[in-house]
Short mmCIF file of C-alpha atoms in Angstrom, two decimals:
data_model
loop_
_atom_site.label_atom_id
_atom_site.label_comp_id
_atom_site.label_asym_id
_atom_site.label_seq_id
_atom_site.Cartn_x
_atom_site.Cartn_y
_atom_site.Cartn_z
CA MET A 885 -19.72 8.07 -41.57
CA LEU A 886 -17.27 9.59 -39.10
CA PHE A 887 -19.61 10.61 -36.33
CA TYR A 888 -22.16 7.79 -36.58
CA ILE A 889 -20.46 4.69 -38.07
CA GLY A 890 -17.09 5.54 -36.60
CA THR A 891 -18.55 6.04 -33.15
CA MET A 892 -20.34 2.72 -33.37
CA VAL A 893 -17.15 0.97 -34.38
CA VAL A 894 -15.31 2.37 -31.35
CA LEU A 895 -18.14 1.47 -28.96
CA MET A 896 -18.44 -2.09 -30.29
CA THR A 897 -14.69 -2.57 -30.07
CA LEU A 898 -14.60 -1.63 -26.38
CA SER A 899 -17.77 -3.25 -25.08
CA PRO A 900 -20.22 -6.09 -26.02
CA TRP A 901 -22.90 -4.88 -28.38
CA ASN A 902 -25.76 -6.31 -26.27
CA GLU A 903 -24.60 -4.52 -23.08
CA VAL A 904 -24.06 -0.98 -24.39
CA GLY A 905 -26.58 1.75 -23.66
CA LEU A 906 -29.14 -0.24 -21.68
CA ASN A 907 -28.52 1.28 -18.21
CA ALA A 908 -26.60 4.45 -19.02
CA SER A 909 -25.10 6.42 -21.91
CA PRO A 910 -22.80 4.15 -23.88
CA PHE A 911 -20.06 6.79 -23.61
CA VAL A 912 -20.41 6.90 -19.86
CA GLN A 913 -20.27 3.12 -19.64
CA ILE A 914 -17.11 3.00 -21.77
CA PHE A 915 -15.25 5.55 -19.62
CA GLU A 916 -16.33 3.84 -16.39
CA SER A 917 -15.19 0.48 -17.68
CA ILE A 918 -11.66 1.79 -18.46
CA GLY A 919 -11.37 3.45 -15.02
CA ILE A 920 -12.04 7.10 -15.71
CA PRO A 921 -15.22 7.86 -13.71
CA ALA A 922 -14.63 11.63 -13.67
CA VAL A 923 -15.01 11.83 -17.45
CA ALA A 924 -18.12 9.67 -17.15
CA HIS A 925 -19.77 12.26 -14.79
CA ILE A 926 -18.84 15.08 -17.19
CA LEU A 927 -20.38 13.15 -20.07
CA ASN A 928 -23.51 12.50 -17.97
CA PHE A 929 -23.80 16.26 -17.56
CA VAL A 930 -23.35 16.79 -21.30
CA VAL A 931 -25.95 14.10 -22.18
CA LEU A 932 -28.44 15.70 -19.75
CA ILE A 933 -27.95 19.16 -21.31
CA SER A 934 -28.31 17.60 -24.80
CA ALA A 935 -31.51 15.84 -23.76
CA LEU A 936 -32.96 19.13 -22.38
CA SER A 937 -31.96 20.92 -25.55
CA VAL A 938 -33.77 18.29 -27.71
CA TYR A 939 -36.81 18.43 -25.43
CA ASN A 940 -36.85 22.22 -25.70
CA SER A 941 -36.94 22.01 -29.48
CA VAL A 942 -39.77 19.46 -29.24
CA MET A 943 -41.78 21.69 -26.97
CA TYR A 944 -41.29 24.51 -29.43
CA SER A 945 -42.01 22.61 -32.73
CA ASN A 946 -44.71 20.08 -31.78
CA PRO A 947 -47.42 22.65 -30.86
CA ARG A 948 -46.67 24.53 -34.08
CA PHE A 949 -46.92 21.34 -36.10
CA LEU A 950 -50.31 20.67 -34.49
CA TYR A 951 -51.34 24.31 -35.21
CA GLY A 952 -50.34 23.89 -38.86
CA LEU A 953 -52.28 20.60 -39.16
CA ALA A 954 -55.34 22.18 -37.55
CA LYS A 955 -55.09 25.21 -39.93
CA ALA A 956 -55.08 22.77 -42.85
CA LYS A 957 -58.08 20.99 -41.31
CA ASN A 958 -56.12 17.82 -40.60
CA ALA A 959 -56.25 18.07 -36.78
CA PRO A 960 -58.88 19.17 -34.27
CA LYS A 961 -59.75 22.86 -34.21
CA MET A 962 -58.75 23.21 -30.55
CA PHE A 963 -55.11 23.27 -31.60
CA LEU A 964 -55.79 26.62 -33.36
CA ARG A 965 -56.16 28.35 -29.99
CA LEU A 966 -53.37 30.87 -29.33
CA SER A 967 -52.38 32.86 -26.31
CA LYS A 968 -52.25 36.69 -26.47
CA HIS A 969 -48.53 36.35 -27.34
CA GLY A 970 -49.30 34.03 -30.31
CA VAL A 971 -48.22 30.78 -28.54
CA PRO A 972 -50.30 27.63 -29.44
CA VAL A 973 -51.38 26.95 -25.85
CA VAL A 974 -53.40 23.80 -26.40
CA GLY A 975 -50.66 22.19 -28.49
CA THR A 976 -48.11 23.03 -25.80
CA LEU A 977 -50.28 21.56 -23.00
CA PHE A 978 -50.93 18.48 -25.18
CA THR A 979 -47.22 17.94 -25.72
CA ALA A 980 -46.49 18.43 -22.01
CA GLY A 981 -49.18 15.91 -21.21
CA LEU A 982 -47.48 13.30 -23.46
CA THR A 983 -44.27 14.04 -21.54
CA LEU A 984 -46.01 13.32 -18.24
CA PHE A 985 -47.42 10.13 -19.70
CA ILE A 986 -43.87 8.97 -20.54
CA VAL A 987 -42.74 9.83 -17.01
CA PHE A 988 -45.65 7.79 -15.65
CA LEU A 989 -44.61 4.84 -17.83
CA SER A 990 -41.05 5.08 -16.52
CA LEU A 991 -42.42 4.78 -12.98
CA ILE A 992 -44.53 1.67 -13.60
CA TYR A 993 -42.26 -0.08 -16.13
CA PRO A 994 -40.01 -2.71 -14.54
CA SER A 995 -36.84 -1.52 -16.37
CA ALA A 996 -35.94 1.92 -17.58
CA GLY A 997 -33.67 0.31 -20.18
CA GLU A 998 -36.52 -1.79 -21.58
CA LEU A 999 -38.78 1.25 -21.72
CA PHE A 1000 -36.12 3.24 -23.55
CA MET A 1001 -35.61 0.42 -26.11
CA LEU A 1002 -39.35 0.16 -26.62
CA LEU A 1003 -39.76 3.90 -27.24
CA LEU A 1004 -36.65 3.93 -29.41
CA SER A 1005 -37.90 1.06 -31.52
CA TYR A 1006 -41.24 2.75 -32.17
CA PHE A 1007 -39.31 5.93 -33.10
CA VAL A 1008 -37.29 3.85 -35.63
CA ALA A 1009 -40.51 2.37 -36.98
CA GLY A 1010 -41.79 5.90 -37.54
CA ILE A 1011 -38.62 6.80 -39.42
CA LEU A 1012 -39.01 3.70 -41.59
CA MET A 1013 -42.56 4.69 -42.44
CA CYS A 1014 -41.56 8.25 -43.17
CA TRP A 1015 -38.74 7.36 -45.57
CA ALA A 1016 -40.71 4.57 -47.25
CA THR A 1017 -43.49 7.12 -47.89
CA ILE A 1018 -40.99 9.65 -49.33
CA ILE A 1019 -39.46 7.00 -51.63
CA LEU A 1020 -42.84 5.74 -52.87
CA THR A 1021 -44.04 9.30 -53.40
CA HIS A 1022 -40.99 10.07 -55.50
CA LEU A 1023 -41.60 6.93 -57.59
CA LYS A 1024 -45.22 7.92 -58.23
CA PHE A 1025 -44.15 11.52 -58.97
CA ARG A 1026 -41.58 10.46 -61.60
CA GLN A 1027 -43.97 7.95 -63.19
CA LYS A 1028 -46.66 10.67 -63.49
CA MET A 1029 -44.23 13.26 -64.95
CA GLU A 1030 -42.90 10.72 -67.50
CA ARG A 1031 -46.38 9.55 -68.40
CA GLU A 1032 -47.50 13.12 -69.06
CA GLY A 1033 -44.29 14.03 -70.93
CA ARG A 1034 -43.38 16.77 -68.46
CA MET A 1035 -39.87 15.67 -67.41
CA ALA A 1036 -38.44 18.93 -68.83
CA GLU A 1037 -40.15 20.68 -65.87
CA VAL A 1038 -38.14 18.66 -63.31
CA LYS A 1039 -35.07 20.76 -62.60
CA PHE A 1040 -33.32 18.16 -60.43
CA LYS A 1041 -33.44 14.46 -61.46
CA SER A 1042 -32.30 12.00 -58.87
CA ILE A 1043 -29.25 9.97 -59.93
CA GLY A 1044 -29.91 6.20 -60.45
CA TYR A 1045 -33.73 6.43 -60.57
CA PRO A 1046 -35.58 4.07 -60.19
CA ILE A 1047 -32.90 1.57 -59.07
CA VAL A 1048 -31.85 3.65 -56.03
CA ASN A 1049 -35.46 3.85 -54.96
CA TYR A 1050 -35.82 0.07 -54.90
CA ILE A 1051 -32.41 -0.34 -53.19
CA SER A 1052 -33.51 2.12 -50.49
CA LEU A 1053 -36.81 0.28 -49.97
CA ALA A 1054 -34.90 -3.01 -49.70
CA CYS A 1055 -32.61 -1.46 -47.05
CA LEU A 1056 -35.56 -0.20 -45.07
CA PHE A 1057 -37.19 -3.64 -45.31
CA GLY A 1058 -33.91 -5.15 -44.10
CA VAL A 1059 -33.93 -2.87 -40.99
CA ALA A 1060 -37.56 -4.01 -40.29
CA VAL A 1061 -36.44 -7.66 -40.56
CA ILE A 1062 -33.51 -7.01 -38.14
CA MET A 1063 -36.00 -5.40 -35.70
CA TRP A 1064 -38.28 -8.40 -35.96
CA PHE A 1065 -35.36 -10.73 -34.99
CA THR A 1066 -34.32 -8.40 -32.11
CA GLU A 1067 -36.05 -9.42 -28.89
CA SER A 1068 -36.60 -5.87 -27.58
CA MET A 1069 -38.05 -4.75 -30.91
CA HIS A 1070 -39.83 -7.91 -31.96
CA ASN A 1071 -43.32 -6.49 -31.97
CA VAL A 1072 -42.54 -3.15 -33.62
CA PRO A 1073 -42.68 -4.32 -37.30
CA TYR A 1074 -46.27 -5.37 -36.68
CA ALA A 1075 -47.08 -1.76 -35.77
CA ILE A 1076 -45.94 -0.42 -39.11
CA PRO A 1077 -48.88 -1.74 -41.25
CA VAL A 1078 -51.20 -0.80 -38.40
CA TRP A 1079 -49.98 2.78 -38.43
CA PHE A 1080 -50.30 2.93 -42.24
CA ALA A 1081 -53.86 1.61 -41.96
CA ILE A 1082 -54.75 4.25 -39.34
CA LEU A 1083 -53.22 7.06 -41.46
CA TYR A 1084 -54.99 5.86 -44.58
CA GLY A 1085 -58.34 5.41 -42.73
CA THR A 1086 -58.22 8.87 -41.14
CA TYR A 1087 -57.30 10.38 -44.49
CA LYS A 1088 -60.32 8.71 -46.16
CA LEU A 1089 -62.66 9.68 -43.35
CA ASN A 1090 -61.62 13.31 -43.37
CA PRO A 1091 -64.29 15.18 -45.35
CA ASN A 1092 -61.85 18.04 -46.08
CA ASN A 1093 -59.69 15.68 -48.16
CA LYS A 1094 -62.68 14.83 -50.39
CA ASP A 1095 -63.27 18.57 -50.98
CA ARG A 1096 -59.60 19.09 -51.84
CA LYS A 1097 -59.72 16.18 -54.30
CA GLN A 1098 -62.84 17.54 -55.95
CA LEU A 1099 -61.32 20.98 -56.22
CA HIS A 1100 -58.14 19.55 -57.72
CA GLU A 1101 -60.15 17.65 -60.38
CA GLU A 1102 -62.06 20.84 -61.21
CA VAL A 1103 -58.81 22.79 -61.61
#
């Protein structure tokens, strides 16, 4: 609440909401608008270091995610290839290739601010999908445990179930509606059902999942 909501309150108090963060860091814009450009340069440096730190973590984690998926037979086998030091080389090159693709988009896109908002909106759409899946999975899990009379096995029971689940889903739906009414994010909500359809289709087409289901039924 302090670092996220509080920061947004301060930013929205000092500058119009539809002008913040499109051409530069919102903090940099704020300090420049109140006549302290030196602080703005320092913040630019801090933002750059933060971005490099995040990118470093992405370059470390993404190849290992791809390796884990390939090991579980949910990604192409080429991502299993390791260097002599145990580094997932193909996954690293694939992640670097995606980075170069984004750089290429930034060169041909008319506005860096518009491209940033587009990428950010798809990132938010991914978060909505992720959390909606978690909430629905929890609902199905609780229903299954209650139906089988195994609730005693559940060591931690979420407070307010199932009301909080439905409230959370309603909040996520509200965010999607707001994105639909926001011009820079208008097309993103349409991508959510398309992504779900792609994930479901690839899951059904993966023969390894059929083998897992059969093994689970046998067990």
